[in-house]
Amino acid sequence: MFSRTWQRLSSVVLGLFSVPAAMADWELNMTQGVTEVSQSIYELHMLIFWICVWIGVAVFSVMFYSIFKHRKSKGAVASQFHESLGLEILWTAIPAVILIAMAVPATTTLIQMYDTTNSDVDIKITGHQWKWQYDYLGEDVGFFSNLSTSKDEIYDRKEKGENYLLEVDEHLVVPTGQKIRFLITSNDVIHAWWMPAIAVKKDAIPGYINESWAKIPKGEEGIYRGQCAELCGIQHGFMPIVLEAVTSEEYRVWLDKRRAGVEAEAAAALGDFSYDDLMTEGAEVYARSCAGCHGSEGQGIANVFPALAGSDIALNDM
């Protein structure tokens, strides 16, 4: 009986290590990131990690040496004493010194992380079930960012892409070389805006604003990806974050284009539309802003969001 159980357990373990998919994401350490703060956090993490390693090595070395050297089979007799002032001072002083040595760089890094003053760009981030809303304060630019992974990929009707569940229709565009302040809140439940590459992870809490900041160095332009890191509902895994870092010049051009687009949409809204035009525009708006909750066909989500298809609200304008 024991032999069969051992064989089965061995087969499971060997199977796990022999399947490539099981080893697809074998990362043990934290992300270094691209910002100065993220590098400081990583260096602090490694410093404390190695302090813990050497404490473990020292403690276990003394313990194993004592077990081996003073074992009963060699005739060792345990010392008898009531107390030792020297030992008590030693095992109190050494941890205190270690804690102070760790507290100094940790405090410096924390002060740096929480200093959101003198920002160049202010962006309000609002979490929704299940998408993000970005408002560039003072710039008259704002938009929603929705998951753009197709339903065919999600339900295995199509091969999954490289950035499966990590791509959105609107990127959060920020300039490099400038300090960006993030004001993070929520419209419904608790979310968490998490972008590992810039060392920002803040809860988005309804009725409360959390602050954070980042400054991406020049030369680090590119696409960075994150996710909601707080379980916020049935589609928690469907609200990724895509941050696009561009040069300051490209950022100003992007802002101008966004403003021009908003003005064009406002002007177009005053025009005359045919029935077919309205149906086409309505389908695009529904797919972008409504389908995530109410379903691609208006079927809704059981016990969460009501169905719109065939409802009085949809058909009778109630």
Short mmCIF file of N, CA and C in Angstrom, two decimals, residues 311-318:
data_model
loop_
_atom_site.label_atom_id
_atom_site.label_comp_id
_atom_site.label_asym_id
_atom_site.label_seq_id
_atom_site.Cartn_x
_atom_site.Cartn_y
_atom_site.Cartn_z
N SER A 311 -35.84 43.46 -21.95
CA SER A 311 -36.32 44.08 -20.72
C SER A 311 -37.16 45.32 -21.05
N ASP A 312 -37.98 45.73 -20.08
CA ASP A 312 -38.79 46.95 -20.26
C ASP A 312 -37.92 48.18 -20.40
N ILE A 313 -36.78 48.20 -19.69
CA ILE A 313 -35.88 49.35 -19.77
C ILE A 313 -35.37 49.54 -21.20
N ALA A 314 -35.02 48.43 -21.84
CA ALA A 314 -34.46 48.51 -23.19
C ALA A 314 -35.53 48.75 -24.25
N LEU A 315 -36.72 48.21 -24.05
CA LEU A 315 -37.73 48.24 -25.11
C LEU A 315 -38.76 49.35 -24.94
N ASN A 316 -39.06 49.71 -23.69
CA ASN A 316 -40.16 50.65 -23.46
C ASN A 316 -39.72 51.98 -22.86
N ASP A 317 -38.40 52.20 -22.75
CA ASP A 317 -37.87 53.46 -22.25
C ASP A 317 -38.43 53.80 -20.87
N MET A 318 -38.42 52.79 -19.96
CA MET A 318 -38.95 53.02 -18.60
C MET A 318 -37.87 53.52 -17.69
#
